[in-house]
PDB file of C-alpha atoms in Angstrom:
ATOM      1  CA  MET Z   3     -28.751  95.592  33.970  1.00 58.00           C
ATOM      2  CA  ARG Z   4     -32.143  94.065  35.129  1.00 67.00           C
ATOM      3  CA  ALA Z   5     -33.382  95.477  31.927  1.00 67.00           C
ATOM      4  CA  TRP Z   6     -31.104  94.104  30.095  1.00 60.00           C
ATOM      5  CA  VAL Z   7     -31.745  90.523  31.021  1.00 58.00           C
ATOM      6  CA  ARG Z   8     -34.953  90.343  30.992  1.00 65.00           C
ATOM      7  CA  ARG Z   9     -35.068  91.529  27.365  1.00 64.00           C
ATOM      8  CA  ARG Z  10     -32.522  88.619  26.919  1.00 63.00           C
ATOM      9  CA  ARG Z  11     -35.039  86.741  28.841  1.00 63.00           C
ATOM     10  CA  GLU Z  12     -37.702  87.233  25.988  1.00 65.00           C
ATOM     11  CA  ALA Z  13     -36.068  87.281  23.324  1.00 59.00           C
ATOM     12  CA  ALA Z  14     -35.228  83.589  24.013  1.00 57.00           C
ATOM     13  CA  THR Z  15     -38.237  82.632  24.832  1.00 58.00           C
ATOM     14  CA  GLN Z  16     -39.967  84.068  21.692  1.00 60.00           C
ATOM     15  CA  ARG Z  17     -37.400  82.204  19.236  1.00 60.00           C
ATOM     16  CA  GLY Z  18     -37.871  78.792  21.132  1.00 59.00           C
ATOM     17  CA  ASP Z  19     -34.531  78.598  23.071  1.00 61.00           C
ATOM     18  CA  SER Z  20     -35.361  78.189  26.092  1.00 63.00           C
ATOM     19  CA  GLY Z  21     -34.958  74.145  26.671  1.00 71.00           C
ATOM     20  CA  MET Z  22     -31.913  73.787  24.213  1.00 75.00           C
ATOM     21  CA  THR Z  23     -29.195  73.859  27.158  1.00 78.00           C
ATOM     22  CA  ALA Z  24     -30.798  70.702  28.772  1.00 78.00           C
ATOM     23  CA  ILE Z  25     -31.294  68.691  24.994  1.00 81.00           C
ATOM     24  CA  GLU Z  26     -27.823  69.972  24.775  1.00 81.00           C
ATOM     25  CA  PHE Z  27     -26.786  68.140  27.892  1.00 81.00           C
ATOM     26  CA  VAL Z  28     -28.165  65.280  27.021  1.00 82.00           C
ATOM     27  CA  LEU Z  29     -26.814  64.517  24.418  1.00 85.00           C
ATOM     28  CA  LEU Z  30     -23.910  65.287  24.845  1.00 87.00           C
ATOM     29  CA  THR Z  31     -23.086  63.420  28.172  1.00 90.00           C
ATOM     30  CA  PRO Z  32     -22.887  60.273  27.077  1.00 91.00           C
ATOM     31  CA  VAL Z  33     -20.594  60.913  24.493  1.00 92.00           C
ATOM     32  CA  LEU Z  34     -18.486  62.525  27.466  1.00 93.00           C
ATOM     33  CA  PHE Z  35     -18.475  59.318  29.265  1.00 93.00           C
ATOM     34  CA  PHE Z  36     -17.507  57.200  26.940  1.00 94.00           C
ATOM     35  CA  MET Z  37     -14.641  59.466  26.287  1.00 95.00           C
ATOM     36  CA  ILE Z  38     -13.580  59.298  29.383  1.00 96.00           C
ATOM     37  CA  PHE Z  39     -13.972  55.075  29.559  1.00 95.00           C
ATOM     38  CA  ALA Z  40     -11.720  54.696  26.389  1.00 95.00           C
ATOM     39  CA  THR Z  41      -9.309  56.379  27.814  1.00 96.00           C
ATOM     40  CA  VAL Z  42      -9.402  54.465  31.644  1.00 95.00           C
ATOM     41  CA  GLN Z  43      -9.380  51.381  28.986  1.00 95.00           C
ATOM     42  CA  PHE Z  44      -6.540  52.748  26.747  1.00 95.00           C
ATOM     43  CA  ALA Z  45      -4.534  53.257  30.078  1.00 95.00           C
ATOM     44  CA  LEU Z  46      -5.623  49.885  31.504  1.00 94.00           C
ATOM     45  CA  TYR Z  47      -4.341  48.181  28.138  1.00 95.00           C
ATOM     46  CA  PHE Z  48      -1.074  50.151  28.044  1.00 95.00           C
ATOM     47  CA  PHE Z  49       0.209  49.378  31.913  1.00 94.00           C
ATOM     48  CA  ALA Z  50      -1.100  45.570  31.463  1.00 95.00           C
ATOM     49  CA  ASP Z  51       1.494  45.451  27.740  1.00 95.00           C
ATOM     50  CA  HIS Z  52       3.898  47.137  30.220  1.00 94.00           C
ATOM     51  CA  VAL Z  53       3.739  44.780  33.100  1.00 95.00           C
ATOM     52  CA  ALA Z  54       3.751  41.625  31.007  1.00 95.00           C
ATOM     53  CA  GLN Z  55       6.934  43.000  28.733  1.00 96.00           C
ATOM     54  CA  ALA Z  56       9.033  43.732  31.674  1.00 95.00           C
ATOM     55  CA  ALA Z  57       7.473  40.422  33.445  1.00 95.00           C
ATOM     56  CA  ALA Z  58       8.836  38.402  29.888  1.00 95.00           C
ATOM     57  CA  GLN Z  59      12.578  40.546  30.107  1.00 95.00           C
ATOM     58  CA  ALA Z  60      12.906  39.580  33.389  1.00 94.00           C
ATOM     59  CA  GLY Z  61      11.891  35.607  32.676  1.00 94.00           C
ATOM     60  CA  ALA Z  62      14.250  35.665  29.714  1.00 93.00           C
ATOM     61  CA  ARG Z  63      16.962  36.873  31.511  1.00 92.00           C
ATOM     62  CA  LYS Z  64      16.901  34.528  34.413  1.00 91.00           C
ATOM     63  CA  ALA Z  65      16.863  32.122  31.540  1.00 90.00           C
ATOM     64  CA  ARG Z  66      19.661  33.374  29.553  1.00 89.00           C
ATOM     65  CA  ALA Z  67      22.030  32.797  32.826  1.00 87.00           C
ATOM     66  CA  THR Z  68      21.033  29.843  33.762  1.00 86.00           C
ATOM     67  CA  ALA Z  69      20.172  27.653  30.857  1.00 82.00           C
ATOM     68  CA  HIS Z  70      23.776  26.986  30.428  1.00 78.00           C
ATOM     69  CA  ASP Z  71      24.663  25.369  33.577  1.00 76.00           C
ATOM     70  CA  GLU Z  72      21.091  24.104  34.309  1.00 71.00           C
ATOM     71  CA  PRO Z  73      19.810  22.959  30.965  1.00 71.00           C
ATOM     72  CA  GLY Z  74      16.746  21.355  32.405  1.00 74.00           C
ATOM     73  CA  ALA Z  75      16.168  23.791  35.467  1.00 80.00           C
ATOM     74  CA  TRP Z  76      16.171  27.575  33.302  1.00 84.00           C
ATOM     75  CA  ARG Z  77      12.412  26.670  32.801  1.00 88.00           C
ATOM     76  CA  GLY Z  78      11.353  26.635  36.028  1.00 89.00           C
ATOM     77  CA  LYS Z  79      13.048  29.634  37.179  1.00 89.00           C
ATOM     78  CA  ALA Z  80      12.323  31.631  34.667  1.00 90.00           C
ATOM     79  CA  ARG Z  81       8.692  30.803  35.384  1.00 92.00           C
ATOM     80  CA  ASP Z  82       8.633  31.905  38.859  1.00 92.00           C
ATOM     81  CA  VAL Z  83      10.556  35.055  37.808  1.00 92.00           C
ATOM     82  CA  VAL Z  84       7.492  35.638  35.226  1.00 94.00           C
ATOM     83  CA  ASP Z  85       5.261  34.776  38.125  1.00 94.00           C
ATOM     84  CA  ASP Z  86       6.428  36.989  40.444  1.00 94.00           C
ATOM     85  CA  TYR Z  87       6.704  40.345  38.085  1.00 92.00           C
ATOM     86  CA  ILE Z  88       3.421  40.264  37.468  1.00 93.00           C
ATOM     87  CA  ALA Z  89       2.799  39.771  40.618  1.00 93.00           C
ATOM     88  CA  GLN Z  90       4.333  42.751  42.040  1.00 92.00           C
ATOM     89  CA  LEU Z  91       3.845  45.083  39.156  1.00 89.00           C
ATOM     90  CA  GLY Z  92      -0.466  43.961  38.110  1.00 82.00           C
ATOM     91  CA  PRO Z  93      -1.221  41.417  39.661  1.00 87.00           C
ATOM     92  CA  SER Z  94      -5.223  42.335  38.649  1.00 90.00           C
ATOM     93  CA  LEU Z  95      -4.163  43.616  35.224  1.00 88.00           C
ATOM     94  CA  VAL Z  96      -2.791  40.977  33.858  1.00 91.00           C
ATOM     95  CA  LEU Z  97      -5.302  38.366  34.079  1.00 92.00           C
ATOM     96  CA  SER Z  98      -5.113  34.863  33.380  1.00 91.00           C
ATOM     97  CA  PRO Z  99      -1.249  34.708  32.071  1.00 92.00           C
ATOM     98  CA  ASN Z 100      -0.333  31.924  29.350  1.00 93.00           C
ATOM     99  CA  VAL Z 101       3.523  31.731  29.648  1.00 93.00           C
ATOM    100  CA  GLU Z 102       5.612  29.536  27.757  1.00 92.00           C
ATOM    101  CA  MET Z 103       9.217  28.917  27.553  1.00 90.00           C
ATOM    102  CA  VAL Z 104      10.303  29.157  23.801  1.00 87.00           C
ATOM    103  CA  GLN Z 105      13.644  27.998  22.220  1.00 83.00           C
ATOM    104  CA  PRO Z 106      13.933  28.872  18.683  1.00 77.00           C
ATOM    105  CA  GLU Z 107      17.823  27.907  18.248  1.00 80.00           C
ATOM    106  CA  GLN Z 108      19.747  25.984  19.999  1.00 81.00           C
ATOM    107  CA  ASN Z 109      21.749  28.633  22.028  1.00 84.00           C
ATOM    108  CA  THR Z 110      18.429  30.662  22.375  1.00 88.00           C
ATOM    109  CA  VAL Z 111      16.068  31.206  25.009  1.00 90.00           C
ATOM    110  CA  GLY Z 112      12.983  33.181  25.924  1.00 91.00           C
ATOM    111  CA  VAL Z 113      10.031  33.536  27.041  1.00 94.00           C
ATOM    112  CA  GLU Z 114       6.880  34.378  25.715  1.00 95.00           C
ATOM    113  CA  ILE Z 115       3.289  35.522  27.468  1.00 96.00           C
ATOM    114  CA  THR Z 116      -0.159  36.238  26.963  1.00 96.00           C
ATOM    115  CA  ALA Z 117      -2.532  37.655  28.956  1.00 95.00           C
ATOM    116  CA  ARG Z 118      -5.946  39.195  28.779  1.00 95.00           C
ATOM    117  CA  VAL Z 119      -6.938  42.613  30.238  1.00 94.00           C
ATOM    118  CA  PRO Z 120      -9.400  43.889  32.312  1.00 93.00           C
ATOM    119  CA  SER Z 121     -12.251  45.364  30.249  1.00 92.00           C
ATOM    120  CA  VAL Z 122     -14.532  48.991  30.937  1.00 91.00           C
ATOM    121  CA  PHE Z 123     -17.127  48.062  27.766  1.00 91.00           C
ATOM    122  CA  PRO Z 124     -18.825  45.115  28.203  1.00 90.00           C
ATOM    123  CA  GLY Z 125     -17.927  41.843  26.096  1.00 90.00           C
ATOM    124  CA  LEU Z 126     -15.008  43.841  25.188  1.00 91.00           C
ATOM    125  CA  ASP Z 127     -12.032  41.329  24.800  1.00 92.00           C
ATOM    126  CA  MET Z 128      -8.366  42.737  24.872  1.00 94.00           C
ATOM    127  CA  THR Z 129      -4.981  40.747  24.731  1.00 95.00           C
ATOM    128  CA  VAL Z 130      -1.687  41.542  25.256  1.00 96.00           C
ATOM    129  CA  HIS Z 131       1.325  39.675  24.055  1.00 96.00           C
ATOM    130  CA  ALA Z 132       4.769  39.852  25.179  1.00 95.00           C
ATOM    131  CA  GLN Z 133       8.247  37.956  23.720  1.00 95.00           C
ATOM    132  CA  SER Z 134      11.554  38.461  24.850  1.00 93.00           C
ATOM    133  CA  VAL Z 135      14.245  36.136  23.261  1.00 91.00           C
ATOM    134  CA  GLY Z 136      18.440  36.211  23.974  1.00 90.00           C
ATOM    135  CA  PRO Z 137      21.082  33.909  23.441  1.00 89.00           C
ATOM    136  CA  VAL Z 138      21.930  31.572  26.338  1.00 85.00           C
ATOM    137  CA  GLU Z 139      25.206  33.466  28.409  1.00 80.00           C
ATOM    138  CA  ARG Z 140      28.103  31.714  28.616  1.00 76.00           C
ATOM    139  CA  PHE Z 141      31.144  32.581  30.617  1.00 72.00           C
ATOM    140  CA  VAL Z 142      34.819  31.583  29.822  1.00 71.00           C
ATOM    141  CA  ARG Z 143      38.062  31.840  31.551  1.00 76.00           C
ATOM    142  CA  GLU Z 144      41.026  34.542  29.397  1.00 79.00           C
ATOM    143  CA  ASN Z 145      43.271  31.683  29.130  1.00 75.00           C
ATOM    144  CA  GLU Z 146      40.691  29.801  27.862  1.00 60.00           C
ATOM    145  CA  ASN Z 147      40.869  29.209  23.666  1.00 56.00           C
TER     146      ASN Z 147
END
């Protein structure tokens, strides 16, 4: 067995392949690190997008439920719900959120969020955008026409 190993080493030395493994390692390591960091960045972006979307939906639900009863107060209540969701789910993932209350039509209200996402790569600026809009809820008694 030892003779076989010795012959293999001698053959590799004669061919000039003795440092090839080190060169391959040096060339492939940056590619591997880039792939790992890209995967982390991808995960950060999509989790921040989900947090923003959940916050927008929760704020829109609150706006829809309170817009008919309290015409001016729904904006503040919906904003509080959005801020609470972001604080609970991802305060370090949804950076400097810009929250706007939207009312595209008379009986429609909603929430729109735009925020930055933390970056693993220097100089990469990514943002998420989430919007949720729906009709104002109005409950009527059964005997009303």
